[in-house]
């Protein structure tokens, strides 16, 4: 290992990896420091859904477009299969169709289109409820299986890009040039701290100033339904959850309707994403419960609500459950990510909108332009 680096990155989740990989591809000498034997947090527990359509209008949407392009480029280099492409968001009411039409009229609708109920059924092998009115189709998304993709990305970062990967190593300080770790001192000119939802090890006072909480999500893996989905699926509730749709004026009427019809789904923060892996199994979720320290005890009602929305949207019973898990991520009410400068030549980067797989590479490019003077 080198003893002196241009950049030390603390945190081996997708945000730390995005910074380390971007810097190494630009020719910098990089070390990545991760507490666990391998990343085990939000970055491997998510859908692996690199989402463009539905991201908050403006900066987040632009960052997601860039991030999707980077994933599309590096996934084959890192031998990461792209499991799915595109998104089908089904709509069960005129109010939901109105939101989709309003979305399509914005710049974010480029390349997307409204499809009929029959077109949705034809594309999905007959899925869809009796009250299906139509669906939004977006070609922009790609999906990877995060539990495999993040280890493969880490391996590629080390073996091909030459990043020194230090696992089972905790960073206790991050003021360059000296970084104290549980395995000794590392020297680096600059540091990126990407701690996910660890708010207490590094720069706790700086993080506290942003008033962050954590969000806990319930997730499921279901057995292969015996058919291939053409892309990831979402439904009406997503139109009131994702800011790219929910901030449109037309979303207010839809939200009022859904709140009256499905109040518990909102209590549990449930909306529906159905993604499919190469083995045919479905990754299905999710719920959202916010707290300073969410416990590991996910209410059964959240899972019931996910299944209820599955049946309402797809008109089929869900296949048997193969796995259940919860994940947590950092959450803020007023921003989708933060970049803080707690000391000279240090950047603290936390994605606070549950979208790190979708925006991480775009954020990393901007952070490194500034921090490394790469621009
Ligand atoms: C269930 C679920 C579903 C999601 N679905 C999606 C999705 O489909 N698409 C999407 O874009 N986003 C999704 N997200 C959000 C996305 O997963 C997160 O935004 C992203 O993973 C955050 O990445 P991170 O690297 O900041 O955090 P993490 O993945 O939590 O990684 C942080 C790492 O830093 C390490 N660390 C912290 N402090 C130290 C230290 N002092 N020393 C050494 N190591 C340290 C930790 O061990 C950890 O491995 C989802 C999240 C969840 C939980």
GROMACS .gro file of C-alpha atoms and ligand atoms in nm:
model
  428
    1UNK     CA    1   0.000   0.000   0.000
    2UNK     CA    2   0.103   0.359  -0.061
    3UNK     CA    3   0.159   0.548   0.261
    4UNK     CA    4   0.045   0.886   0.127
    5UNK     CA    5  -0.267   0.946  -0.078
    6UNK     CA    6  -0.424   1.230  -0.275
    7UNK     CA    7  -0.761   1.135  -0.133
    8UNK     CA    8  -0.890   0.924   0.154
    9UNK     CA    9  -1.256   0.825   0.138
   10UNK     CA   10  -1.423   0.714   0.461
   11UNK     CA   11  -1.726   0.490   0.408
   12UNK     CA   12  -1.752   0.202   0.163
   13UNK     CA   13  -2.119   0.238   0.068
   14UNK     CA   14  -2.225   0.360  -0.273
   15UNK     CA   15  -2.148   0.723  -0.191
   16UNK     CA   16  -1.795   0.653  -0.070
   17UNK     CA   17  -1.740   0.422  -0.367
   18UNK     CA   18  -1.867   0.685  -0.610
   19UNK     CA   19  -1.614   0.936  -0.478
   20UNK     CA   20  -1.327   0.687  -0.467
   21UNK     CA   21  -1.397   0.554  -0.817
   22UNK     CA   22  -1.443   0.898  -0.970
   23UNK     CA   23  -1.119   1.022  -0.816
   24UNK     CA   24  -0.922   0.713  -0.922
   25UNK     CA   25  -1.052   0.736  -1.278
   26UNK     CA   26  -0.923   1.093  -1.281
   27UNK     CA   27  -0.577   0.971  -1.188
   28UNK     CA   28  -0.568   1.039  -0.816
   29UNK     CA   29  -0.418   0.798  -0.561
   30UNK     CA   30  -0.705   0.687  -0.340
   31UNK     CA   31  -0.763   0.486  -0.023
   32UNK     CA   32  -1.111   0.373   0.082
   33UNK     CA   33  -1.173   0.303   0.450
   34UNK     CA   34  -1.471   0.090   0.557
   35UNK     CA   35  -1.564  -0.020   0.906
   36UNK     CA   36  -1.715  -0.356   0.811
   37UNK     CA   37  -1.567  -0.651   0.620
   38UNK     CA   38  -1.780  -0.531   0.327
   39UNK     CA   39  -2.048  -0.265   0.290
   40UNK     CA   40  -2.352  -0.389   0.479
   41UNK     CA   41  -2.574  -0.082   0.507
   42UNK     CA   42  -2.830   0.093   0.289
   43UNK     CA   43  -2.620   0.046  -0.023
   44UNK     CA   44  -2.666  -0.332  -0.031
   45UNK     CA   45  -3.021  -0.332   0.110
   46UNK     CA   46  -3.183  -0.115  -0.154
   47UNK     CA   47  -3.363  -0.195  -0.480
   48UNK     CA   48  -3.056  -0.109  -0.688
   49UNK     CA   49  -3.296   0.106  -0.881
   50UNK     CA   50  -3.107   0.388  -1.056
   51UNK     CA   51  -3.406   0.617  -1.089
   52UNK     CA   52  -3.425   0.928  -1.303
   53UNK     CA   53  -3.798   0.974  -1.354
   54UNK     CA   54  -3.958   1.099  -1.033
   55UNK     CA   55  -3.645   1.258  -0.886
   56UNK     CA   56  -3.690   1.610  -0.750
   57UNK     CA   57  -3.703   1.860  -1.034
   58UNK     CA   58  -3.383   2.051  -1.103
   59UNK     CA   59  -3.054   1.948  -0.948
   60UNK     CA   60  -3.152   1.599  -0.826
   61UNK     CA   61  -3.304   1.508  -1.163
   62UNK     CA   62  -2.988   1.631  -1.341
   63UNK     CA   63  -2.762   1.442  -1.098
   64UNK     CA   64  -2.965   1.127  -1.154
   65UNK     CA   65  -2.932   1.152  -1.531
   66UNK     CA   66  -2.556   1.182  -1.497
   67UNK     CA   67  -2.539   0.902  -1.238
   68UNK     CA   68  -2.741   0.670  -1.462
   69UNK     CA   69  -2.496   0.736  -1.746
   70UNK     CA   70  -2.197   0.654  -1.523
   71UNK     CA   71  -2.358   0.332  -1.400
   72UNK     CA   72  -2.434   0.233  -1.760
   73UNK     CA   73  -2.070   0.287  -1.851
   74UNK     CA   74  -1.898   0.119  -1.556
   75UNK     CA   75  -2.138  -0.171  -1.489
   76UNK     CA   76  -2.002  -0.379  -1.781
   77UNK     CA   77  -1.643  -0.289  -1.688
   78UNK     CA   78  -1.704  -0.413  -1.333
   79UNK     CA   79  -1.897  -0.721  -1.459
   80UNK     CA   80  -2.218  -0.600  -1.296
   81UNK     CA   81  -2.527  -0.722  -1.482
   82UNK     CA   82  -2.794  -0.462  -1.556
   83UNK     CA   83  -3.096  -0.663  -1.445
   84UNK     CA   84  -3.370  -0.436  -1.576
   85UNK     CA   85  -3.421  -0.121  -1.780
   86UNK     CA   86  -3.710   0.124  -1.769
   87UNK     CA   87  -4.003   0.194  -1.540
   88UNK     CA   88  -4.378   0.129  -1.569
   89UNK     CA   89  -4.589   0.328  -1.323
   90UNK     CA   90  -4.952   0.213  -1.334
   91UNK     CA   91  -5.241   0.452  -1.259
   92UNK     CA   92  -5.585   0.357  -1.129
   93UNK     CA   93  -5.770   0.689  -1.141
   94UNK     CA   94  -5.821   1.000  -1.354
   95UNK     CA   95  -5.643   1.198  -1.081
   96UNK     CA   96  -5.333   0.979  -1.124
   97UNK     CA   97  -5.347   1.016  -1.502
   98UNK     CA   98  -5.365   1.396  -1.454
   99UNK     CA   99  -5.038   1.387  -1.256
  100UNK     CA  100  -4.870   1.179  -1.527
  101UNK     CA  101  -4.989   1.419  -1.797
  102UNK     CA  102  -4.862   1.717  -1.599
  103UNK     CA  103  -4.528   1.543  -1.550
  104UNK     CA  104  -4.500   1.468  -1.922
  105UNK     CA  105  -4.554   1.836  -1.997
  106UNK     CA  106  -4.237   1.927  -1.802
  107UNK     CA  107  -3.879   1.890  -1.922
  108UNK     CA  108  -3.861   1.577  -1.703
  109UNK     CA  109  -4.105   1.401  -1.936
  110UNK     CA  110  -3.853   1.384  -2.219
  111UNK     CA  111  -3.847   1.031  -2.359
  112UNK     CA  112  -4.134   0.919  -2.133
  113UNK     CA  113  -4.494   0.857  -2.241
  114UNK     CA  114  -4.842   0.774  -2.121
  115UNK     CA  115  -4.947   0.426  -2.227
  116UNK     CA  116  -5.296   0.278  -2.223
  117UNK     CA  117  -5.416   0.010  -1.986
  118UNK     CA  118  -5.405  -0.238  -2.274
  119UNK     CA  119  -5.046  -0.144  -2.357
  120UNK     CA  120  -4.949  -0.190  -1.991
  121UNK     CA  121  -5.114  -0.532  -1.984
  122UNK     CA  122  -4.947  -0.633  -2.307
  123UNK     CA  123  -4.606  -0.526  -2.178
  124UNK     CA  124  -4.643  -0.697  -1.841
  125UNK     CA  125  -4.799  -1.028  -1.936
  126UNK     CA  126  -5.149  -0.928  -1.828
  127UNK     CA  127  -5.077  -0.751  -1.499
  128UNK     CA  128  -5.303  -0.470  -1.386
  129UNK     CA  129  -5.621  -0.431  -1.186
  130UNK     CA  130  -5.972  -0.393  -1.330
  131UNK     CA  131  -5.964  -0.018  -1.261
  132UNK     CA  132  -5.632   0.038  -1.443
  133UNK     CA  133  -5.654   0.364  -1.638
  134UNK     CA  134  -5.309   0.371  -1.797
  135UNK     CA  135  -4.944   0.397  -1.701
  136UNK     CA  136  -4.635   0.614  -1.725
  137UNK     CA  137  -4.352   0.453  -1.915
  138UNK     CA  138  -3.997   0.582  -1.865
  139UNK     CA  139  -3.699   0.437  -2.056
  140UNK     CA  140  -3.437   0.605  -1.839
  141UNK     CA  141  -3.395   0.370  -1.542
  142UNK     CA  142  -3.149   0.087  -1.499
  143UNK     CA  143  -3.141  -0.162  -1.218
  144UNK     CA  144  -2.862  -0.364  -1.060
  145UNK     CA  145  -2.881  -0.624  -0.781
  146UNK     CA  146  -2.714  -0.422  -0.508
  147UNK     CA  147  -2.615  -0.713  -0.284
  148UNK     CA  148  -2.392  -0.832  -0.570
  149UNK     CA  149  -2.324  -0.500  -0.743
  150UNK     CA  150  -2.165  -0.320  -0.448
  151UNK     CA  151  -1.913  -0.601  -0.374
  152UNK     CA  152  -1.833  -0.624  -0.747
  153UNK     CA  153  -1.786  -0.247  -0.767
  154UNK     CA  154  -1.556  -0.260  -0.465
  155UNK     CA  155  -1.354  -0.545  -0.614
  156UNK     CA  156  -1.319  -0.361  -0.946
  157UNK     CA  157  -1.220  -0.042  -0.764
  158UNK     CA  158  -0.939  -0.227  -0.594
  159UNK     CA  159  -0.817  -0.465  -0.862
  160UNK     CA  160  -0.861  -0.253  -1.176
  161UNK     CA  161  -0.861   0.108  -1.060
  162UNK     CA  162  -0.586   0.053  -0.802
  163UNK     CA  163  -0.774   0.195  -0.505
  164UNK     CA  164  -0.641   0.067  -0.173
  165UNK     CA  165  -0.941  -0.081   0.007
  166UNK     CA  166  -0.909  -0.101   0.386
  167UNK     CA  167  -1.197  -0.298   0.536
  168UNK     CA  168  -1.268  -0.372   0.903
  169UNK     CA  169  -1.106  -0.036   0.968
  170UNK     CA  170  -1.272   0.250   1.156
  171UNK     CA  171  -1.166   0.610   1.093
  172UNK     CA  172  -1.159   0.805   1.419
  173UNK     CA  173  -1.047   1.137   1.273
  174UNK     CA  174  -1.042   1.296   0.932
  175UNK     CA  175  -0.837   1.615   0.936
  176UNK     CA  176  -0.571   1.590   0.665
  177UNK     CA  177  -0.299   1.508   0.631
  178UNK     CA  178  -0.346   1.272   0.930
  179UNK     CA  179  -0.627   1.020   0.954
  180UNK     CA  180  -0.636   0.808   1.268
  181UNK     CA  181  -0.785   0.465   1.214
  182UNK     CA  182  -0.822   0.145   1.411
  183UNK     CA  183  -0.532   0.011   1.200
  184UNK     CA  184  -0.299   0.305   1.239
  185UNK     CA  185  -0.239   0.640   1.077
  186UNK     CA  186  -0.304   0.714   0.709
  187UNK     CA  187  -0.172   1.019   0.532
  188UNK     CA  188  -0.386   1.189   0.269
  189UNK     CA  189  -0.402   1.542   0.130
  190UNK     CA  190  -0.780   1.547   0.115
  191UNK     CA  191  -1.067   1.353   0.269
  192UNK     CA  192  -1.425   1.269   0.177
  193UNK     CA  193  -1.636   1.142   0.466
  194UNK     CA  194  -1.938   0.942   0.343
  195UNK     CA  195  -2.072   0.785   0.665
  196UNK     CA  196  -2.428   0.706   0.556
  197UNK     CA  197  -2.644   0.726   0.868
  198UNK     CA  198  -2.359   0.707   1.118
  199UNK     CA  199  -2.409   1.051   1.273
  200UNK     CA  200  -2.182   1.007   1.575
  201UNK     CA  201  -1.832   0.884   1.482
  202UNK     CA  202  -1.701   1.174   1.269
  203UNK     CA  203  -1.810   1.539   1.280
  204UNK     CA  204  -2.117   1.475   1.502
  205UNK     CA  205  -2.170   1.845   1.573
  206UNK     CA  206  -2.160   1.937   1.205
  207UNK     CA  207  -2.408   1.662   1.125
  208UNK     CA  208  -2.632   1.758   1.418
  209UNK     CA  209  -2.669   2.107   1.272
  210UNK     CA  210  -2.864   1.960   0.979
  211UNK     CA  211  -3.129   1.806   1.204
  212UNK     CA  212  -3.109   1.467   1.035
  213UNK     CA  213  -3.316   1.167   1.134
  214UNK     CA  214  -3.311   0.812   1.013
  215UNK     CA  215  -3.565   0.639   0.797
  216UNK     CA  216  -3.630   0.265   0.832
  217UNK     CA  217  -3.766   0.072   0.533
  218UNK     CA  218  -3.918  -0.277   0.511
  219UNK     CA  219  -3.821  -0.489   0.212
  220UNK     CA  220  -3.911  -0.831   0.074
  221UNK     CA  221  -3.783  -1.078  -0.179
  222UNK     CA  222  -4.059  -1.285  -0.337
  223UNK     CA  223  -4.039  -1.604  -0.540
  224UNK     CA  224  -4.017  -1.592  -0.919
  225UNK     CA  225  -4.374  -1.525  -1.042
  226UNK     CA  226  -4.299  -1.733  -1.353
  227UNK     CA  227  -4.282  -1.436  -1.588
  228UNK     CA  228  -4.033  -1.166  -1.684
  229UNK     CA  229  -4.124  -0.806  -1.609
  230UNK     CA  230  -4.029  -0.557  -1.882
  231UNK     CA  231  -3.894  -0.307  -1.626
  232UNK     CA  232  -3.944  -0.205  -1.265
  233UNK     CA  233  -4.304  -0.139  -1.160
  234UNK     CA  234  -4.455   0.135  -0.945
  235UNK     CA  235  -4.811   0.251  -0.880
  236UNK     CA  236  -5.032   0.544  -0.781
  237UNK     CA  237  -4.888   0.595  -0.431
  238UNK     CA  238  -4.545   0.669  -0.585
  239UNK     CA  239  -4.693   0.973  -0.759
  240UNK     CA  240  -4.747   1.134  -0.419
  241UNK     CA  241  -4.413   1.021  -0.273
  242UNK     CA  242  -4.146   1.105  -0.532
  243UNK     CA  243  -4.089   1.480  -0.547
  244UNK     CA  244  -4.067   1.493  -0.927
  245UNK     CA  245  -4.439   1.411  -0.938
  246UNK     CA  246  -4.556   1.505  -0.588
  247UNK     CA  247  -4.449   1.870  -0.619
  248UNK     CA  248  -4.672   1.919  -0.924
  249UNK     CA  249  -5.000   2.100  -0.842
  250UNK     CA  250  -5.201   1.812  -0.992
  251UNK     CA  251  -5.068   1.577  -0.722
  252UNK     CA  252  -5.274   1.748  -0.448
  253UNK     CA  253  -5.606   1.603  -0.569
  254UNK     CA  254  -5.454   1.257  -0.605
  255UNK     CA  255  -5.306   1.270  -0.256
  256UNK     CA  256  -5.637   1.378  -0.103
  257UNK     CA  257  -5.812   1.088  -0.274
  258UNK     CA  258  -5.551   0.828  -0.176
  259UNK     CA  259  -5.529   0.957   0.181
  260UNK     CA  260  -5.904   0.905   0.217
  261UNK     CA  261  -5.893   0.559   0.058
  262UNK     CA  262  -5.565   0.422   0.197
  263UNK     CA  263  -5.483   0.616   0.515
  264UNK     CA  264  -5.276   0.338   0.672
  265UNK     CA  265  -5.048   0.323   0.369
  266UNK     CA  266  -4.958   0.685   0.444
  267UNK     CA  267  -4.913   0.613   0.817
  268UNK     CA  268  -4.663   0.343   0.719
  269UNK     CA  269  -4.512   0.549   0.437
  270UNK     CA  270  -4.587   0.266   0.196
  271UNK     CA  271  -4.559   0.286  -0.179
  272UNK     CA  272  -4.488   0.008  -0.425
  273UNK     CA  273  -4.172  -0.079  -0.615
  274UNK     CA  274  -4.145  -0.421  -0.779
  275UNK     CA  275  -3.808  -0.504  -0.932
  276UNK     CA  276  -3.691  -0.835  -1.074
  277UNK     CA  277  -3.354  -1.004  -1.054
  278UNK     CA  278  -3.178  -1.228  -1.300
  279UNK     CA  279  -3.303  -1.535  -1.108
  280UNK     CA  280  -3.663  -1.418  -1.156
  281UNK     CA  281  -3.724  -1.333  -0.790
  282UNK     CA  282  -3.890  -1.001  -0.709
  283UNK     CA  283  -3.752  -0.731  -0.481
  284UNK     CA  284  -4.063  -0.563  -0.339
  285UNK     CA  285  -4.114  -0.274  -0.098
  286UNK     CA  286  -4.127  -0.042   0.077
  287UNK     CA  287  -4.235   0.143   0.391
  288UNK     CA  288  -4.086   0.453   0.557
  289UNK     CA  289  -4.074   0.511   0.935
  290UNK     CA  290  -3.877   0.812   1.062
  291UNK     CA  291  -3.705   0.837   1.398
  292UNK     CA  292  -3.376   0.947   1.556
  293UNK     CA  293  -3.303   0.580   1.621
  294UNK     CA  294  -3.549   0.350   1.445
  295UNK     CA  295  -3.556   0.012   1.614
  296UNK     CA  296  -3.528  -0.312   1.422
  297UNK     CA  297  -3.896  -0.394   1.487
  298UNK     CA  298  -4.091  -0.333   1.167
  299UNK     CA  299  -4.470  -0.340   1.205
  300UNK     CA  300  -4.647  -0.626   1.029
  301UNK     CA  301  -4.906  -0.376   0.907
  302UNK     CA  302  -4.643  -0.218   0.680
  303UNK     CA  303  -4.587  -0.549   0.506
  304UNK     CA  304  -4.964  -0.599   0.479
  305UNK     CA  305  -4.994  -0.257   0.315
  306UNK     CA  306  -4.718  -0.338   0.065
  307UNK     CA  307  -4.902  -0.657  -0.032
  308UNK     CA  308  -5.233  -0.472  -0.044
  309UNK     CA  309  -5.089  -0.219  -0.291
  310UNK     CA  310  -4.933  -0.503  -0.491
  311UNK     CA  311  -5.278  -0.661  -0.538
  312UNK     CA  312  -5.449  -0.328  -0.607
  313UNK     CA  313  -5.193  -0.231  -0.870
  314UNK     CA  314  -5.113  -0.561  -1.038
  315UNK     CA  315  -5.435  -0.757  -0.989
  316UNK     CA  316  -5.245  -1.067  -0.877
  317UNK     CA  317  -5.161  -1.227  -0.544
  318UNK     CA  318  -4.797  -1.186  -0.449
  319UNK     CA  319  -4.573  -1.494  -0.475
  320UNK     CA  320  -4.435  -1.648  -0.152
  321UNK     CA  321  -4.189  -1.449   0.058
  322UNK     CA  322  -3.828  -1.571   0.037
  323UNK     CA  323  -3.656  -1.301   0.246
  324UNK     CA  324  -3.739  -1.002   0.466
  325UNK     CA  325  -3.508  -0.725   0.581
  326UNK     CA  326  -3.503  -0.366   0.699
  327UNK     CA  327  -3.264  -0.092   0.599
  328UNK     CA  328  -3.208   0.262   0.721
  329UNK     CA  329  -3.083   0.579   0.558
  330UNK     CA  330  -3.019   0.939   0.662
  331UNK     CA  331  -3.314   1.169   0.610
  332UNK     CA  332  -3.363   1.547   0.602
  333UNK     CA  333  -3.683   1.742   0.543
  334UNK     CA  334  -3.524   2.025   0.349
  335UNK     CA  335  -3.271   1.865   0.114
  336UNK     CA  336  -3.196   1.548  -0.080
  337UNK     CA  337  -2.824   1.556   0.003
  338UNK     CA  338  -2.572   1.764   0.192
  339UNK     CA  339  -2.210   1.854   0.124
  340UNK     CA  340  -2.043   2.017   0.423
  341UNK     CA  341  -1.689   2.149   0.472
  342UNK     CA  342  -1.605   2.072   0.836
  343UNK     CA  343  -1.232   2.150   0.786
  344UNK     CA  344  -0.997   2.256   0.508
  345UNK     CA  345  -0.970   1.989   0.238
  346UNK     CA  346  -1.249   1.779   0.390
  347UNK     CA  347  -1.598   1.722   0.256
  348UNK     CA  348  -1.875   1.549   0.445
  349UNK     CA  349  -2.125   1.400   0.197
  350UNK     CA  350  -2.458   1.252   0.307
  351UNK     CA  351  -2.750   1.168   0.080
  352UNK     CA  352  -3.065   1.249   0.276
  353UNK     CA  353  -3.340   1.170   0.028
  354UNK     CA  354  -3.315   0.792  -0.006
  355UNK     CA  355  -3.165   0.825  -0.353
  356UNK     CA  356  -2.793   0.761  -0.315
  357UNK     CA  357  -2.769   0.487  -0.578
  358UNK     CA  358  -2.940   0.722  -0.824
  359UNK     CA  359  -2.748   1.044  -0.761
  360UNK     CA  360  -2.415   0.936  -0.606
  361UNK     CA  361  -2.189   0.954  -0.909
  362UNK     CA  362  -2.324   1.295  -1.010
  363UNK     CA  363  -2.270   1.426  -0.658
  364UNK     CA  364  -1.918   1.279  -0.648
  365UNK     CA  365  -1.817   1.454  -0.970
  366UNK     CA  366  -1.931   1.790  -0.837
  367UNK     CA  367  -1.768   1.739  -0.496
  368UNK     CA  368  -1.435   1.634  -0.649
  369UNK     CA  369  -1.433   1.918  -0.901
  370UNK     CA  370  -1.435   2.147  -0.601
  371UNK     CA  371  -1.224   1.948  -0.352
  372UNK     CA  372  -0.951   1.825  -0.587
  373UNK     CA  373  -0.958   2.123  -0.819
  374UNK     CA  374  -1.037   1.883  -1.104
  375UNK     CA  375  -1.271   2.117  -1.286
  376LIG     C1  376  -3.435  -0.036   0.183
  376LIG     C2  377  -3.374   0.075   0.102
  376LIG     C3  378  -3.410   0.089  -0.032
  376LIG     C4  379  -3.352   0.190  -0.109
  376LIG     N1  380  -3.375   0.194  -0.244
  376LIG     C5  381  -3.303   0.279  -0.321
  376LIG     C6  382  -3.306   0.269  -0.462
  376LIG     O1  383  -3.367   0.179  -0.519
  376LIG     N2  384  -3.240   0.363  -0.535
  376LIG     C7  385  -3.165   0.460  -0.475
  376LIG     O2  386  -3.108   0.543  -0.544
  376LIG     N3  387  -3.151   0.466  -0.341
  376LIG     C8  388  -3.218   0.378  -0.263
  376LIG     N4  389  -3.203   0.381  -0.128
  376LIG     C9  390  -3.115   0.481  -0.069
  376LIG    C10  391  -2.968   0.442  -0.088
  376LIG     O3  392  -2.951   0.305  -0.059
  376LIG    C11  393  -2.882   0.530   0.003
  376LIG     O4  394  -2.905   0.668  -0.027
  376LIG    C12  395  -2.734   0.499  -0.015
  376LIG     O5  396  -2.710   0.362  -0.004
  376LIG    C13  397  -2.650   0.573   0.087
  376LIG     O6  398  -2.516   0.533   0.064
  376LIG     P1  399  -2.401   0.570   0.166
  376LIG     O7  400  -2.276   0.520   0.108
  376LIG     O8  401  -2.410   0.715   0.202
  376LIG     O9  402  -2.442   0.495   0.300
  376LIG     P2  403  -2.418   0.345   0.350
  376LIG    O10  404  -2.457   0.247   0.249
  376LIG    O11  405  -2.487   0.338   0.483
  376LIG    O12  406  -2.262   0.334   0.369
  376LIG    C14  407  -2.192   0.408   0.466
  376LIG    C15  408  -2.071   0.326   0.505
  376LIG    O13  409  -1.983   0.406   0.583
  376LIG    C16  410  -1.921   0.322   0.679
  376LIG     N5  411  -1.870   0.409   0.785
  376LIG    C17  412  -1.939   0.505   0.851
  376LIG     N6  413  -1.856   0.568   0.936
  376LIG    C18  414  -1.735   0.511   0.926
  376LIG    C19  415  -1.607   0.534   0.988
  376LIG     N7  416  -1.591   0.631   1.080
  376LIG     N8  417  -1.502   0.455   0.952
  376LIG    C20  418  -1.517   0.359   0.857
  376LIG     N9  419  -1.635   0.334   0.796
  376LIG    C21  420  -1.741   0.409   0.829
  376LIG    C22  421  -2.032   0.228   0.720
  376LIG    O14  422  -1.982   0.109   0.775
  376LIG    C23  423  -2.107   0.206   0.590
  376LIG    O15  424  -2.065   0.088   0.522
  376LIG    C24  425  -3.262   0.283  -0.048
  376LIG    C25  426  -3.228   0.268   0.087
  376LIG    C26  427  -3.282   0.165   0.161
  376LIG    C27  428  -3.243   0.150   0.305
   0.00000   0.00000   0.00000
